[in-house]
Coordinates of C-alpha atoms in Angstrom, one line a residue:
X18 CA 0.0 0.0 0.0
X19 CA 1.7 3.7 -1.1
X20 CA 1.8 6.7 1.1
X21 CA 2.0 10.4 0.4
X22 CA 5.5 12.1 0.9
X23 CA 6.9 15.0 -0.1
X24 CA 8.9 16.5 -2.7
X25 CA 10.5 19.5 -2.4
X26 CA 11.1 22.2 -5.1
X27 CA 11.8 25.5 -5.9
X28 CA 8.2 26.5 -5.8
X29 CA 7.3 24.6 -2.4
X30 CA 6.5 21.4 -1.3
X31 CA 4.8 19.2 -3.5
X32 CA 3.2 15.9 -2.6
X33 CA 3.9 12.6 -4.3
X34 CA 2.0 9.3 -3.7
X35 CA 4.9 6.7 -3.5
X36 CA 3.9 2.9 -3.9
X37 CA 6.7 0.3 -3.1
X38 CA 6.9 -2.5 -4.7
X39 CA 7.5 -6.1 -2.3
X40 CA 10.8 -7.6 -2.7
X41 CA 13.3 -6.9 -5.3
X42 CA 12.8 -3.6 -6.6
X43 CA 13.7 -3.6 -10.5
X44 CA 13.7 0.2 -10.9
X45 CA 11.5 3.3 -10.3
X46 CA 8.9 4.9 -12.5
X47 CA 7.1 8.7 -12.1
X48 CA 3.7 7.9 -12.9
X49 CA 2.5 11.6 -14.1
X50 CA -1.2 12.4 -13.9
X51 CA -4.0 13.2 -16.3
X52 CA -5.9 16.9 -15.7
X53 CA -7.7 16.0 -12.9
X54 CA -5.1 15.4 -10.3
X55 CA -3.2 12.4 -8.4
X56 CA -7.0 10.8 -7.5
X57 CA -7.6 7.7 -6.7
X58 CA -7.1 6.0 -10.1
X59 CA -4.0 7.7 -10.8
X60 CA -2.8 6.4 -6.9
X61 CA -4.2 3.0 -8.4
X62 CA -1.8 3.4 -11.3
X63 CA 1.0 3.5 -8.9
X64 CA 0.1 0.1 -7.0
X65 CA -0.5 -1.4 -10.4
X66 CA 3.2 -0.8 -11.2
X67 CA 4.5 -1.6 -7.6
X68 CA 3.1 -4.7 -7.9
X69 CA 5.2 -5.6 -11.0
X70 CA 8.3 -5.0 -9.1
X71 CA 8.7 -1.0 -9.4
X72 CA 8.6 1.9 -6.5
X73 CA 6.3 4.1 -8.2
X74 CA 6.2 8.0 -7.4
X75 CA 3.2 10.0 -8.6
X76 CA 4.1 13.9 -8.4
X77 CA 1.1 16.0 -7.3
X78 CA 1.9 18.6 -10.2
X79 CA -1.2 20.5 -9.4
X80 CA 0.4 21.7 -6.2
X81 CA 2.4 24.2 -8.1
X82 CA -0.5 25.7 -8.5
X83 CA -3.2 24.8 -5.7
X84 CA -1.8 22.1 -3.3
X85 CA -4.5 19.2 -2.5
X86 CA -6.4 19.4 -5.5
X87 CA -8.6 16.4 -7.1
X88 CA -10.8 17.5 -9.9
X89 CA -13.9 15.5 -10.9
X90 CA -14.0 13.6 -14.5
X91 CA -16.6 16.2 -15.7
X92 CA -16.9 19.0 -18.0
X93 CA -16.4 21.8 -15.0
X94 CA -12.8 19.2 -13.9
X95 CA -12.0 19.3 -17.5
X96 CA -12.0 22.7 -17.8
X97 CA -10.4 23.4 -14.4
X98 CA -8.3 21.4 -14.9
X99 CA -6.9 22.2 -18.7
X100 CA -6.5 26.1 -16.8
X101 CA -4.2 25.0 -14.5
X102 CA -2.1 22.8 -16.6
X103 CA -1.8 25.9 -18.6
X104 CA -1.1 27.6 -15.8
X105 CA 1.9 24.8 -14.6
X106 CA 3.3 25.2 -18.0
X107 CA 5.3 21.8 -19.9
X108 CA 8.5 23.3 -18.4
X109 CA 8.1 23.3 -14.7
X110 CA 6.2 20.0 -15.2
X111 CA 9.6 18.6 -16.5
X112 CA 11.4 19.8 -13.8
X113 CA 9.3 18.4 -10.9
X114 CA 9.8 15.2 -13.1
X115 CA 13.7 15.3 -12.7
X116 CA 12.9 15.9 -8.4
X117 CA 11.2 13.1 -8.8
X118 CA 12.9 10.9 -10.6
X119 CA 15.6 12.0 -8.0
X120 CA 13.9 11.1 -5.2
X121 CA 13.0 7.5 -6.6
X122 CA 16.3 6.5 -6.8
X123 CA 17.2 7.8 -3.2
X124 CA 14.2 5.4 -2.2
X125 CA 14.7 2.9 -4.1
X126 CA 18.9 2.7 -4.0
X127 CA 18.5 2.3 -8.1
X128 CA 19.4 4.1 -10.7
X129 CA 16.9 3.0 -13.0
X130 CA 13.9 5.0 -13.6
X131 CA 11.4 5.3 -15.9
X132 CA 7.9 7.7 -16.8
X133 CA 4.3 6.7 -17.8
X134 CA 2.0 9.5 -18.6
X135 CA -1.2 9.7 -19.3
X136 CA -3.4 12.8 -21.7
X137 CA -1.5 15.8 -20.6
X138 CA 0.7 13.6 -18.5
X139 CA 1.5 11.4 -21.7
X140 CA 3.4 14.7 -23.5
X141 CA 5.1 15.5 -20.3
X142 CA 6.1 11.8 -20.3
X143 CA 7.8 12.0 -24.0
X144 CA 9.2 15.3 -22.8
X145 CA 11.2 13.4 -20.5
X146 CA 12.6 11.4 -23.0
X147 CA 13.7 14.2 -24.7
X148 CA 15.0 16.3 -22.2
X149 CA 15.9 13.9 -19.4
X150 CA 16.8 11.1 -21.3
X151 CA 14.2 9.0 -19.1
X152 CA 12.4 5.7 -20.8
X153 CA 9.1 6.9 -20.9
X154 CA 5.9 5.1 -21.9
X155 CA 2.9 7.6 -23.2
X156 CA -0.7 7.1 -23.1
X157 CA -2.6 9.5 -25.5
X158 CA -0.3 12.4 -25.2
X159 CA -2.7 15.3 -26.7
X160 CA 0.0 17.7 -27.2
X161 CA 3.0 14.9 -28.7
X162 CA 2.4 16.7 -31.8
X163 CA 3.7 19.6 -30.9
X164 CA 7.3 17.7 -30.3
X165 CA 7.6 15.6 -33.0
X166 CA 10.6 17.5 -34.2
X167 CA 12.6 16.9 -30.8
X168 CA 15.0 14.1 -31.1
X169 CA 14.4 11.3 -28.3
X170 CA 16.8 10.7 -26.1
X171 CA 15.6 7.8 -24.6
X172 CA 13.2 5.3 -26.0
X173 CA 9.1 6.0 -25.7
X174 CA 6.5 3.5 -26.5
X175 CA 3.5 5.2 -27.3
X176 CA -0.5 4.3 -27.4
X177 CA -3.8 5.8 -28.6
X178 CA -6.9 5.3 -29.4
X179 CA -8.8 4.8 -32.3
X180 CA -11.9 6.6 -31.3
X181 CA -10.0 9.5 -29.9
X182 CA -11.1 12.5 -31.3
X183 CA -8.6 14.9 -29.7
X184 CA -5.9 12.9 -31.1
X185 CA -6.7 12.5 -34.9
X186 CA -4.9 9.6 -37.4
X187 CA -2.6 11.8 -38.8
X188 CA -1.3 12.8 -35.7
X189 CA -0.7 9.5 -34.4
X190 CA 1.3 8.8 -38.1
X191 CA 3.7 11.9 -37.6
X192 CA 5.1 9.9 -34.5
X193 CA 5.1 6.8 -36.0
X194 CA 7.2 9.0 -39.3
X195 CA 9.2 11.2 -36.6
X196 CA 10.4 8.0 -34.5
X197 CA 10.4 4.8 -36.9
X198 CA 12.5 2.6 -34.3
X199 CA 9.4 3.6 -31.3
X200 CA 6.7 1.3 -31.0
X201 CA 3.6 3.0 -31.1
X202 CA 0.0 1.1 -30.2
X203 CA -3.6 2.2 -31.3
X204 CA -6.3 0.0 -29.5
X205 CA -10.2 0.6 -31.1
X206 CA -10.9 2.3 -28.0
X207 CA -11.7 6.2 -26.9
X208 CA -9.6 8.8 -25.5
X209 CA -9.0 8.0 -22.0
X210 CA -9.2 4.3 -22.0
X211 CA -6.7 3.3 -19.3
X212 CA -8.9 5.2 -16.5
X213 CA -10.9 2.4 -15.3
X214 CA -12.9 5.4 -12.7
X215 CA -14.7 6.4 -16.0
X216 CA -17.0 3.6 -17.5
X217 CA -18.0 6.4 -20.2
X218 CA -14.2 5.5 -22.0
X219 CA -12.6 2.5 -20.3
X220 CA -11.8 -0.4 -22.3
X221 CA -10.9 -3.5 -20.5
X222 CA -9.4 -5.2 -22.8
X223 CA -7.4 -2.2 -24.5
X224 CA -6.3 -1.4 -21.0
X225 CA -4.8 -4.6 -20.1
X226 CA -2.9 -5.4 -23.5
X227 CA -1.6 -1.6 -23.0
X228 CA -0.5 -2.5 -19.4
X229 CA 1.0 -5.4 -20.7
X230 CA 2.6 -3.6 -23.6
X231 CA 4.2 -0.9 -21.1
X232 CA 5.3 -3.7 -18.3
X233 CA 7.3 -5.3 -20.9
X234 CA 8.5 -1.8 -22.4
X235 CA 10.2 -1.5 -18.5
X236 CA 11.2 -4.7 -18.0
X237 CA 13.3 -4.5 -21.4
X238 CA 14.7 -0.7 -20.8
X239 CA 14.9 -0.5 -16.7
X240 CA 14.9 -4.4 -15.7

């Protein structure tokens, strides 16, 4: 079972939820959140991955901004929460990455660490492949487009769905055409499909060959 901690950073404390993993740890992984916060699912995500082996750390990014926050999977969350995202910025979400990324390996007394993003969280997770040189994994990363000029510098496997209307086909082919070498996944599913606390968009079975996908993905580039 994970616990809050806390991170520190230029801008104040931030909280993390931490999950650790029972017996061998095989690395660490920053599990970075969708727009609505580090809730329950998102904690969930974290003990998903600590129970394959990996301490997992999942920033609260939103207390840059307004410490404690969970938003609700509605239209007023969305829109909440897309402000405050905007308001964070891609750069400082980077940073708090690297802290925690940092603090994993203190934890964990390994080196190896890894990202897994998810909507916003899924650009900020190729991001750090490209700046911190972090194996990242990227669930339907609505702003990847924007990057697809940036060399990697670590590899990213990417996945998204084929019912997504945020992120269209030819979006999803400029990063299969930027990053030949990356694996990237589409699953006849909706945007969102991972998070299980919204029966609207989960897909069971699009969720679990993902999680599969992304276990293997760690198990080949952290251990």
């Amino acid at each position: 079972m994970g616990q809050w901690i806390t991170l520190t950073t230029s801008k104040g404390p931030v909280a993390a939820w931490q999950a650790e993993p029972t017996g061998t740890v095989r690395g660490s992984l920053i599990v970075i959140q969708e727009i609505f916060g580090v809730t329950e699912h998102v904690r969930g995500v974290a003990e998903q991955y600590a129970a394959e082996g990996y301490l997992a750390i999942a920033p609260a990014f939103f207390d840059l901004v307004e410490p404690g926050l969970e938003l609700p999977y509605d239209d007023a969350g969305m829109k909440r929460g897309l402000e405050i995202v905007g308001e964070i910025g891609l750069d400082a979400a980077v940073d708090l990455v690297e802290i925690a990324a940092q603090a994993a390996r203190t934890a964990a007394g390994n080196e190896k660490v890894a990202t897994v993003g998810y909507c916003w969280g899924g650009t900020v997770a190729l991001l750090s492949a490209q700046r911190l040189a972090l194996p990242s994994i990227s669930y339907y990363g609505g702003r990847n487009g924007m990057f697809v000029d940036q060399p990697l510098k670590a590899p990213v496997q990417f996945h998204f769905g084929e019912q997504d209307a945020h992120i269209t086909p030819d979006i999803v082919e400029a990063q299969r055409q930027a990053w030949p070498d990356m694996d990237v996944f589409t699953y006849p599913a909706n945007h969102a499909f991972n998070r299980d606390a919204s029966p609207a968009v989960y897909d069971e079975a699009s969720a679990k060959t993902a999680f599969a996908r992304a276990v293997a993905f760690l198990q080949e580039n952290i251990g």
